[in-house]
Every structure is written in C-alpha cells, then in structure tokens.
Coordinates of C-alpha atoms in Angstrom, one line a residue:
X214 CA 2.9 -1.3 -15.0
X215 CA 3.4 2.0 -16.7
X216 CA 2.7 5.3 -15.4
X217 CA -0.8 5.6 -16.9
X218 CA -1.6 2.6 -15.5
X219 CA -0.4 3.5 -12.2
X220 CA -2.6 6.1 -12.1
X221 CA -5.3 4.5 -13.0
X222 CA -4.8 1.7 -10.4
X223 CA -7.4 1.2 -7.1
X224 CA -4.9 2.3 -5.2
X225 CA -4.0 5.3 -6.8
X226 CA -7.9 6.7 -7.7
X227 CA -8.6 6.0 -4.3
X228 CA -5.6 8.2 -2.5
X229 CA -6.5 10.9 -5.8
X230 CA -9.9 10.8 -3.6
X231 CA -8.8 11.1 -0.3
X232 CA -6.5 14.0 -1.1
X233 CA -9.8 15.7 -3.4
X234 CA -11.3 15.3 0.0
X235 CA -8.2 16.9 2.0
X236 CA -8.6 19.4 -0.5
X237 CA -11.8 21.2 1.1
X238 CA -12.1 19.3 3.8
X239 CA -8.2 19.4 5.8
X240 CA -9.2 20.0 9.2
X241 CA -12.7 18.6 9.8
X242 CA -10.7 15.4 8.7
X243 CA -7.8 15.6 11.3
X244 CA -10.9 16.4 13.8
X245 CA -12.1 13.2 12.9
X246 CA -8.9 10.8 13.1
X247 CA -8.4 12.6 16.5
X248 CA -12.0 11.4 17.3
X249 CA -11.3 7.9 15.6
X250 CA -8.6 7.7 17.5
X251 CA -9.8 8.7 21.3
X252 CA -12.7 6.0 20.3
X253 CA -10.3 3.1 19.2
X254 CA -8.3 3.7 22.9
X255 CA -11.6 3.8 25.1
X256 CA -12.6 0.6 23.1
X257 CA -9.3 -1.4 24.0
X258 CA -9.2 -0.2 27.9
X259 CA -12.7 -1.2 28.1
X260 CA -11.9 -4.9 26.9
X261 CA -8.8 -4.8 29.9
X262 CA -11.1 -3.8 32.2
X263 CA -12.1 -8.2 32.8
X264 CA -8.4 -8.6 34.2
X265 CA -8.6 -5.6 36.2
X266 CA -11.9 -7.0 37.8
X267 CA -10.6 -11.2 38.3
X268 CA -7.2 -10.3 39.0
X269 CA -7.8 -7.3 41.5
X270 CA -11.0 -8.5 43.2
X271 CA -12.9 -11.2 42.3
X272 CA -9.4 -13.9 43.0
X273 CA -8.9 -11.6 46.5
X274 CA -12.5 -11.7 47.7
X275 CA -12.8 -15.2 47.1
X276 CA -9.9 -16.2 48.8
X277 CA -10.0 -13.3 51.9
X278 CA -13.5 -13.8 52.0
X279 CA -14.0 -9.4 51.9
X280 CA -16.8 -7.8 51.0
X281 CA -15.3 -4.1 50.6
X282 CA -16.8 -3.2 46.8
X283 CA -15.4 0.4 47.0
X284 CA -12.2 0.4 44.8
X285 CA -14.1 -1.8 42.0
X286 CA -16.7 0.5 42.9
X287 CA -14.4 3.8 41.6
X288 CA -12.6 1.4 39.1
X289 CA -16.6 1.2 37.3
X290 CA -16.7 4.7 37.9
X291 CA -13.9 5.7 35.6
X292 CA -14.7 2.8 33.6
X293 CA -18.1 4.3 32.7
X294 CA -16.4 7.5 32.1
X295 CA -13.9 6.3 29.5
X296 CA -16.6 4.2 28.0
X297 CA -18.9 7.2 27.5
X298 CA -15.7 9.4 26.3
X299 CA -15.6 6.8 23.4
X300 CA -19.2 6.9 22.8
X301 CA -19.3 10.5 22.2
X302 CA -16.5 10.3 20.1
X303 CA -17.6 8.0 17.8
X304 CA -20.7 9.8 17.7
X305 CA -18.5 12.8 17.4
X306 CA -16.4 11.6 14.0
X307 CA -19.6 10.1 12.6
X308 CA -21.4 13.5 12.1
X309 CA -18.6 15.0 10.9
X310 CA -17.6 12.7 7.9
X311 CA -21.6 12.8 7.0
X312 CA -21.1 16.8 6.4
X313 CA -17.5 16.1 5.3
X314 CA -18.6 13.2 2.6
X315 CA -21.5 15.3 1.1
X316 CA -19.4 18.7 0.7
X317 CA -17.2 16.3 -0.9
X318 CA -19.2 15.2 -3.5
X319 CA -20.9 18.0 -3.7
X320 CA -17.7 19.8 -4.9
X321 CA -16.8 17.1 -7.4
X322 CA -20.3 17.6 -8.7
X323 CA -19.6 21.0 -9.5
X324 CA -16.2 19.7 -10.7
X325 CA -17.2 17.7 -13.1
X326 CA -19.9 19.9 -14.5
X327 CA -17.8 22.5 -14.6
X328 CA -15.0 20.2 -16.6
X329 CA -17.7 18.8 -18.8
X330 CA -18.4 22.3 -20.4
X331 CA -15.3 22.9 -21.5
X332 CA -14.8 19.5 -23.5
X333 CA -15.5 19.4 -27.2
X334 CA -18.4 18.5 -29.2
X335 CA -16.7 15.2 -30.0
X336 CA -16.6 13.9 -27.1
X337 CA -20.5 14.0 -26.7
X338 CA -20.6 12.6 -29.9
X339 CA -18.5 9.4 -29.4
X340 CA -19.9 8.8 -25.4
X341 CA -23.6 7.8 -24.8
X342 CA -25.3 10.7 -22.8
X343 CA -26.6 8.4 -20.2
X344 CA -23.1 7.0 -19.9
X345 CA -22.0 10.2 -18.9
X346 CA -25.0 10.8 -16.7
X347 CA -24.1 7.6 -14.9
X348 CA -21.1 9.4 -13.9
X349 CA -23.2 11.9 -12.1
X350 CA -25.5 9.4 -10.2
X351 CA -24.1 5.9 -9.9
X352 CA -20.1 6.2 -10.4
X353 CA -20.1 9.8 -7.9
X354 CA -22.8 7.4 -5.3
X355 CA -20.7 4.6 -4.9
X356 CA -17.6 7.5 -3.4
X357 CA -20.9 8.3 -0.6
X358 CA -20.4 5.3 0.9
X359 CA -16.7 5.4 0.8
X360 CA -16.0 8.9 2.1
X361 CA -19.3 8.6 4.9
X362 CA -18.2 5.0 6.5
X363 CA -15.3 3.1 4.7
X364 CA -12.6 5.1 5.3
X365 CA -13.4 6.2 9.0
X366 CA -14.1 2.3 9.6
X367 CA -10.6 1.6 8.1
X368 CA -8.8 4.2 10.2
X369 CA -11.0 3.2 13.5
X370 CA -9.9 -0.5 12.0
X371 CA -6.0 0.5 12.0
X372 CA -5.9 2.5 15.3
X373 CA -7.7 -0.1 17.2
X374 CA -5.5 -2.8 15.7
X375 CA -1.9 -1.6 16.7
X376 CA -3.7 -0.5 20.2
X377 CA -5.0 -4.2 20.6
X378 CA -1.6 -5.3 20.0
X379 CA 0.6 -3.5 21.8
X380 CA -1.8 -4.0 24.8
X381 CA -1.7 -8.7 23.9
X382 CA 1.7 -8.1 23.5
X383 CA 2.3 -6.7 27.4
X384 CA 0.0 -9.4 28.6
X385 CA 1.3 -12.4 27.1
X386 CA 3.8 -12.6 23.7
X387 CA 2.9 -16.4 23.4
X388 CA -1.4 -16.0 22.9
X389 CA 0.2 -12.8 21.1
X390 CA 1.2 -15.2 18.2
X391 CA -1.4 -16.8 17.9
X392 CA -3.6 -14.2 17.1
X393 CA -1.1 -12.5 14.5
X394 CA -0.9 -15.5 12.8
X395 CA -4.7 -16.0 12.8
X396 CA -4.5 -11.9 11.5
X397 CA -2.1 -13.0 9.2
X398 CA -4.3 -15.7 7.2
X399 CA -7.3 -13.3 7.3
X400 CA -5.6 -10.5 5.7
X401 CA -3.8 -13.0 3.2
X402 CA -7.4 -14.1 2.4
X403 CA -9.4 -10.9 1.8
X404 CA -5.8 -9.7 -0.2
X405 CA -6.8 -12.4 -2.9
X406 CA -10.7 -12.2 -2.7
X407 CA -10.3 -8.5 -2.8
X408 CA -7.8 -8.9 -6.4
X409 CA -10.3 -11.3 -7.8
X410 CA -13.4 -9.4 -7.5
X411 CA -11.8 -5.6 -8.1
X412 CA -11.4 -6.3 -11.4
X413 CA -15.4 -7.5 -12.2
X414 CA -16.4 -4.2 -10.0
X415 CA -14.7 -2.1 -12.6
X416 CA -16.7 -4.0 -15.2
X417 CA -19.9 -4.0 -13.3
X418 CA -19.8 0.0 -13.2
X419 CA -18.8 0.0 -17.2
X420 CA -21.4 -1.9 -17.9
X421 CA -24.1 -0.3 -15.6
X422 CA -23.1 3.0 -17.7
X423 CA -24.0 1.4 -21.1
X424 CA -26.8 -0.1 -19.4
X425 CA -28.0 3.7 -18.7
X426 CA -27.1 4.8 -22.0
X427 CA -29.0 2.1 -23.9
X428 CA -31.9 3.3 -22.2
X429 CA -31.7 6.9 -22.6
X430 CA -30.9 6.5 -26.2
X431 CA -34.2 4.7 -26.5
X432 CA -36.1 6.8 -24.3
X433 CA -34.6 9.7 -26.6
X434 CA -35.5 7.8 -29.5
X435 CA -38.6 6.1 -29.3
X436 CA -40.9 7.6 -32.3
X437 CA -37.7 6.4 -34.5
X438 CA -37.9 3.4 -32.8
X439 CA -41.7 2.6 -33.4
X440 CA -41.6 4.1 -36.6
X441 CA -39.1 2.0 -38.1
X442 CA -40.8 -1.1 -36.1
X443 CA -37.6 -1.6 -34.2
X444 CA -38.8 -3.1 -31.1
X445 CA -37.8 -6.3 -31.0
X446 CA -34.1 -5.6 -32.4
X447 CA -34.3 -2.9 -29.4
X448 CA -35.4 -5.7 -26.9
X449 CA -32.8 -8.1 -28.4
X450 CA -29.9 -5.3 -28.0
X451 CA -31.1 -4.5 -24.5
X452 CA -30.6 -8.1 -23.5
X453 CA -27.5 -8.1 -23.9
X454 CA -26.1 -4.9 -22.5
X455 CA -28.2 -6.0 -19.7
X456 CA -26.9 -10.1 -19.3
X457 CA -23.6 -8.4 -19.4
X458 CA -24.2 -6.5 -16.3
X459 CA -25.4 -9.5 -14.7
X460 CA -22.6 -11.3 -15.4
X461 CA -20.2 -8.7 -14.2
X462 CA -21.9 -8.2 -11.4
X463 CA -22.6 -12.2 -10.5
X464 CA -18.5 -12.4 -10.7
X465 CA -18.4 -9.3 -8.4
X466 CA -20.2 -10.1 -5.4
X467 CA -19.7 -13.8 -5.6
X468 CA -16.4 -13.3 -4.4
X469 CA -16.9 -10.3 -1.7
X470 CA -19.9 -12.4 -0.2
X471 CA -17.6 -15.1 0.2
X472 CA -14.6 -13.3 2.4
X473 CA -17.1 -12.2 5.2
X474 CA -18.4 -15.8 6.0
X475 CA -14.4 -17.3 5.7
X476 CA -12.8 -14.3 7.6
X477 CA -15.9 -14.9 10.8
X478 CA -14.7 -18.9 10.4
X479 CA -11.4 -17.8 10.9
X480 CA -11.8 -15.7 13.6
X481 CA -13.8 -18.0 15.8
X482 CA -11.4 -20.8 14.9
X483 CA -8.4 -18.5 16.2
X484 CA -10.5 -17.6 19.1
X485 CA -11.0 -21.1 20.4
X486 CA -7.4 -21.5 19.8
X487 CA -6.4 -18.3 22.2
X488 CA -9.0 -20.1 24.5
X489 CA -7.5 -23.6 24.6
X490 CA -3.9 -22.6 24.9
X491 CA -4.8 -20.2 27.7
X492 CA -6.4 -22.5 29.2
X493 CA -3.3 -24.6 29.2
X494 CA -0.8 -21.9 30.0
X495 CA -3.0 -21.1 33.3
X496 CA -3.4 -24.3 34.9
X497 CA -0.1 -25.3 34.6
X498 CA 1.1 -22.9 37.4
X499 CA 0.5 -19.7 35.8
X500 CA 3.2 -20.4 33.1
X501 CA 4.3 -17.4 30.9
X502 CA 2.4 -15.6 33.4
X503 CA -0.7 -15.8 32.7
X504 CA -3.7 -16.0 35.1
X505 CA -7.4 -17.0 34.8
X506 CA -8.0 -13.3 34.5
X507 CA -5.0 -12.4 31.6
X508 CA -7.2 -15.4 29.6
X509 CA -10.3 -14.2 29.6
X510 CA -9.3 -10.5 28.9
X511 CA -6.9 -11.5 25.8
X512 CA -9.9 -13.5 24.1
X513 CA -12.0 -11.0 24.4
X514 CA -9.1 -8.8 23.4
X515 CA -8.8 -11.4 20.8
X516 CA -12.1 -10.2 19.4
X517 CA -10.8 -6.8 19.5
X518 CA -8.1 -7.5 17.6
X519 CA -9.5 -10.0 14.7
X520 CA -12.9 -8.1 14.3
X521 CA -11.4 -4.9 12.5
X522 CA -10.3 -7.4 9.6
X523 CA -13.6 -9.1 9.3
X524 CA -15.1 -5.3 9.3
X525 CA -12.6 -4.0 6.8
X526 CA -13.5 -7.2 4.4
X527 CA -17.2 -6.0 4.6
X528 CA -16.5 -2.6 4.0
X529 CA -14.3 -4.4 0.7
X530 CA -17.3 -4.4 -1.4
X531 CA -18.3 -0.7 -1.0
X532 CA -14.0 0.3 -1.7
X533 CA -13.6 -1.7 -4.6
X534 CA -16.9 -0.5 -5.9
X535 CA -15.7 3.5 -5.0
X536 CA -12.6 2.6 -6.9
X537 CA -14.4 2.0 -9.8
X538 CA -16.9 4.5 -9.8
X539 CA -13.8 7.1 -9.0
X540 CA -12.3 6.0 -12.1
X541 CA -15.0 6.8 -14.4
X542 CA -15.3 9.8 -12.4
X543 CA -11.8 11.0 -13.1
X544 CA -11.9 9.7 -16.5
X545 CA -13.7 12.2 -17.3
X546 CA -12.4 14.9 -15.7
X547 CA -9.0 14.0 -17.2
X548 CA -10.4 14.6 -20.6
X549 CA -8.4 17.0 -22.5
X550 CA -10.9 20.6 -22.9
X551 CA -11.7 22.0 -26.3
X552 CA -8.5 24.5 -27.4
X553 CA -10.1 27.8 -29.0
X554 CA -8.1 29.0 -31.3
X555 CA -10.1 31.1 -33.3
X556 CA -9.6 35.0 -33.0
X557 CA -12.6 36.8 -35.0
X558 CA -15.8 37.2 -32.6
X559 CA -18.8 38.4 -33.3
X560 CA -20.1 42.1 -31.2
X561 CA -22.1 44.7 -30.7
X562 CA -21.9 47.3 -33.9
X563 CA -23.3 50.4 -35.2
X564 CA -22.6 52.3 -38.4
X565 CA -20.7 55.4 -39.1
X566 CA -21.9 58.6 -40.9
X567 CA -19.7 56.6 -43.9
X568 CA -21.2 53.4 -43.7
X569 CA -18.2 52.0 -41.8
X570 CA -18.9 49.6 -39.3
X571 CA -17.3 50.0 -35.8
X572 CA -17.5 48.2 -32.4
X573 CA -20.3 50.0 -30.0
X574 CA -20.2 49.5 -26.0
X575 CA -24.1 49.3 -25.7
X576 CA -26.5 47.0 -27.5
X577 CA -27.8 47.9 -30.7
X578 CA -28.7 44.7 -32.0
X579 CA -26.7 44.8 -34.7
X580 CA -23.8 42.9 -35.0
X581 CA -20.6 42.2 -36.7
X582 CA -17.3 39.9 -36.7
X583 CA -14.5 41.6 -35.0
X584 CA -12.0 40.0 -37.2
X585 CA -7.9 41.3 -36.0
X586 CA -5.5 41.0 -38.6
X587 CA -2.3 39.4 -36.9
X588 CA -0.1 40.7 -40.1
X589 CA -0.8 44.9 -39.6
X590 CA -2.6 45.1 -36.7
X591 CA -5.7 46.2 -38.3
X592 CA -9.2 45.0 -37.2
X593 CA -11.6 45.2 -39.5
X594 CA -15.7 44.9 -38.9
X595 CA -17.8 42.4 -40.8
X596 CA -21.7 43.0 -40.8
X597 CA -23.5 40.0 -39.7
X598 CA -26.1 39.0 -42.7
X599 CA -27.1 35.6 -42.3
X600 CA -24.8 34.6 -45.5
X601 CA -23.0 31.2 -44.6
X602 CA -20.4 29.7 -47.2
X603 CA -18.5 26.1 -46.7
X604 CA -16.1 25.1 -49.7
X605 CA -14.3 22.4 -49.5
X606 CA -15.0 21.1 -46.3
X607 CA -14.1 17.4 -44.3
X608 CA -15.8 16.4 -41.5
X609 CA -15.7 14.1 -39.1
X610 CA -16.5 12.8 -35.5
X611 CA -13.2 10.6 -35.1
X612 CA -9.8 11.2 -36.9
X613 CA -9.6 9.2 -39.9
X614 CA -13.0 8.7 -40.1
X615 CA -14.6 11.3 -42.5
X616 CA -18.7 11.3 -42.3
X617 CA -18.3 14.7 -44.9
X618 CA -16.0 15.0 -47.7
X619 CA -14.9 18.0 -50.0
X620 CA -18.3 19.5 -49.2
X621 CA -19.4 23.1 -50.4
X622 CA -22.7 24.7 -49.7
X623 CA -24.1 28.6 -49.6
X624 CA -27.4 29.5 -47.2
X625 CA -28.6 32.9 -48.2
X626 CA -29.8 35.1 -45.2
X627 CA -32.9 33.5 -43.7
X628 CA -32.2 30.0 -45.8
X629 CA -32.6 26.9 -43.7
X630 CA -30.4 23.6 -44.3
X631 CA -30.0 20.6 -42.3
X632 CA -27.7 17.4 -42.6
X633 CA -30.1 14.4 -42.0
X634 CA -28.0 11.0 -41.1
X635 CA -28.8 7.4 -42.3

C-alpha cells in the first residue's frame, strides 16, 4: 500500500476525523472519556455486586439461620450510590458529544465551503453539482452518527472491556479463558464481516452522490429535457445510476446485518459455556476456587464482557459508512485551490487635467486595469471600455482535451457574444 493509499484508508480518514474533532473540541472530549470512563467502572462493580450478596450473606444466613440485614443493608446503600454515579455520567458524556458532534460538523461545514471557493472553475466543470452537494448533506451526515454515538460507544466498549477483565481474571483465570476465547472468535468474525462490507459502503456513498447529481442535472435541465423529448432516454439513464446504488447498497448491509445475529449466537453460546463449567468447578468442592456466588457473578460478568463486542459490531455499520462519507469529504477538501497568477486588476480611476488616468481612493465609477510592469517598475492605467479581444486562443475543461482551438474573436463595447454547446 502506498502512501496515498494509506491516507486514504478507513483507518486513516477516520483518525483524520477524530483529530478534526480534537481540533476545536480538546477538552470537552477528555471531559467525556473521564465521564466514559467513571460509567464503564460503576457498570463492572455493579455486576460484582451478586458475589458480594451469596457469598457475604445469603450462604451465612442460611446456614446461621440470622436475620441481621444491616451490612447488606449499607452494602445496597453504596451500591445505589455507585450505580447512580454511573448514571449521571453516562448521561453526563452523552450531552456533551451531542454539542461536541454538531460544533464539529458545523466547522467542517464551514471548512469545506470555505475550501470549495477557492477551487477552480474546472473542477465544477468535471464534478456533477449534486455530487458535490451530497458532500454537504449525505457524506458530512453519515460523520453525525459517528462523532454523537460510535465513538463514545467504542471508548465505553474498550474501558468496560479491560475493566471486565481484570476483574474475571481475579475471580477465576480458568472461566477467564473461556470467555477470551469466546471474545476472540467474535472479534475475528466482525474483523472479516467488517473487510467485506467496507469496501461496498464506499461504493454505496459514490454512487448515492451520482444518484444526487443525475437528479439535479435533470431538475436543472428539464425544458432541454422535454424539448428534445428526452424522457425516456432520461428514465433509462436514471435506472441505472439508481440499480447501481441498490446493488451497492444490497452488498453493504447484507453483510453488517449478518455480524449482529452471529456475534448474539456466539455470545449466548459462550455464556452457557461459562455456565456449565462453573457449574462443574463449584460442585466439585469449590475447585479453582470458585463458589456458587463467583459463578453467577462471572456470567453475568460474562455479559459484561462479550456485550461491548456485539455493541461495537452494530455500531460497524454507522463507522464503515462515516469512513466513507469522510472520504468524499476530505476528497474534496484535498483538492488543490486555483493559483492566481495574474498581476493587472482592475480599480477605481479618475482622469487628470491631461487626460492621464490614475488610481483614485474613492469611488468614481470609472475604472481601469492597474497593469505593473515587472521590467521598470512602472504601472501604467488602462481605461475600462467594454473592448474584449481573444487571438489565438485553446480552450479546454481537461488537459489534452481542447473544446476551443486557435480561436480569435473582438466584442465592441456593449456587444454581446455567447458560446452555445452541442
């Protein structure tokens, strides 16, 4: 892979996005992992709390026969108040990426519109202009999604991971495999699913933009259109931009609706698994130390630990499609701008007592080229009259391609001509 295709890569357009977003956005963002990551811990101390309450009290009462509730009483207590700690902060980091993911685009918007004026004629020339309005709308849309829930569920996904782990591994290293392996053959699965459909998302947004095109040009061009009696050829043409996008989107989501539905299967499948050799591990004696209580906290633990995956592979869909989108996005804002190289302007004049023209500081509404000559240093004043001259002139949209050749015309002040295409 080469460097341009490097940096056109999913991987790389989507860190090009997170740092756009880091960009503005630095601060509220570490607010949010801090929030993310206060959420992910309350989340895994709340699924240890089962242990806590069969190991500590429910085993003891049963076999003392005690009815003193007032440590699991205070154990609730706190447990109510590190739940609700979590709650607030994942309402906390939710708000924030909704301001943080609509500043966001909100600057790219500008961005781009700002980039878009300074690229040359040509390029409007040789892109459809609903293509590039597609940019605007669909291609900067599909980064809302992203920015708002994807990449806080991802970073909730990660923290709440490597806390889920380190807290199986302390309570038994032998269910602990189990479940990385059932991890293991999730990730391996929405790895491939993930490869096969990126590459139909990146078609599905292409073709969605000539899809948009096609139809402004027609709207554009509709008197031509029914002049000419060009509707059916229109229809016909339509068809096909628009069986194309079915097709690339059919591919797409035929493999991202799959990896939910296998990634659940395996899940449950592992969880049975956790279930069954717990089971086994606690009857015979308590071996590898684990007790009645250990099993039913590291399957719900379990949970804990396989559901980010199964959560990341829906959010899948919504990354590969940002990818995309992103790409078009920065496509375009990669273009190279129009150079000016041209020195002579045209100002505000007035007219001496000697007829010479000179450059005036107020409007007079009369004007002139300012034309600097780079040999002497002179600048010399032209009076605007109206009298265009082209001699000798090649023309053309692409390089190579000339659409005017060796053309020389004159319009006389107040002398209309147009070029009319066939």
């Amino acid at each position: 892979m080469n460097a341009n295709e490097r940096r056109h890569s999913g991987p790389a357009v989507l860190n090009r996005v997170l740092g756009y977003m880091l960009h503005y956005y630095k601060y509220l963002f570490v607010a949010v992992i801090g929030c993310i990551l206060v959420s992910a811990v309350c989340t895994v101390v709340g699924a240890t709390f089962p242990q806590t309450l069969i190991d500590d009290y429910i085993e003891p009462m049963l076999s003392s026969g005690s009815r003193d509730f007032s440590g699991l009483a205070n154990d609730i207590k706190r447990l109510a108040c590190i739940m609700g700690a979590g709650v607030i902060a994942s309402f906390g980091y939710n708000r924030i990426m909704v301001n943080v993911s609509q500043g966001t685009l909100r600057h790219l918007r500008d961005d781009l519109f700002h980039k878009m004026e300074s690229l040359p004629i040509k390029y409007f020339d040789t892109h459809a202009h609903g293509d590039i309005m597609s940019v605007y709308t669909n291609d900067v849309d599909t980064l809302r999604q992203l920015l708002s829930q994807s990449i806080p569920q991802l970073i909730n996904s990660g923290f709440t991971m490597v806390a889920t782990l380190i807290t199986m591994i302390i309570m038994s290293p032998a269910l602990t495999v189990v479940s990385v392996l059932a991890a293991v053959a999730m990730f391996t699965v929405t790895k491939n699913f993930s490869r096969l459909s990126g590459k139909y998302f990146v078609k599905q947004q292409r073709d969605l933009g000539e899809v948009d095109g096609f139809i402004e040009e027609m709207l554009d061009g509709q008197k031509v259109v029914k002049v000419f009696c060009h509707e059916e050829a229109a229809k016909a043409d339509f068809h096909k931009v628009n069986e194309a996008l079915r097709q690339s989107a059919n591919m797409a989501n035929r493999y991202s609706n799959l990896l939910m539905p296998i990634n659940m299967n395996i899940g449950w499948l592992s969880y049975t698994l956790v279930a069954i050799v717990g089971a086994i591990l606690a009857i015979n004696d308590n071996m590898a130390g684990v007790t009645l209580g250990t099993v039913i906290t590291f399957v719900g633990l379990h949970k804990s630990f396989t559901n980010p995956i199964a959560q990341v592979s829906m959010q899948i869909n919504f990354v590969v499609t940002a990818a995309a989108g992103a790409q078009r996005v920065f496509d375009l804002m990669d273009q190279t701008p129009e150079t000016d190289e041209g020195y002579v302007e045209l100002v505000d004049a007035k007219e001496d007592a000697e007829g010479q023209m000179h450059e005036a500081s107020e409007r007079t509404n009369v004007w002139a080229w300012k034309h600097p000559h780079k040999a002497d240093g002179t600048v010399t004043y032209t009076k605007l009259q109206g009298s265009v001259v082209f001699e000798d002139v090649d023309f053309g949209y692409d390089e190579g391609k000339l659409v005017l050749h060796d053309i020389s015309l004159w319009a006389k002040p107040g002398q209309k001509i147009a070029f009319v295409g066939a």
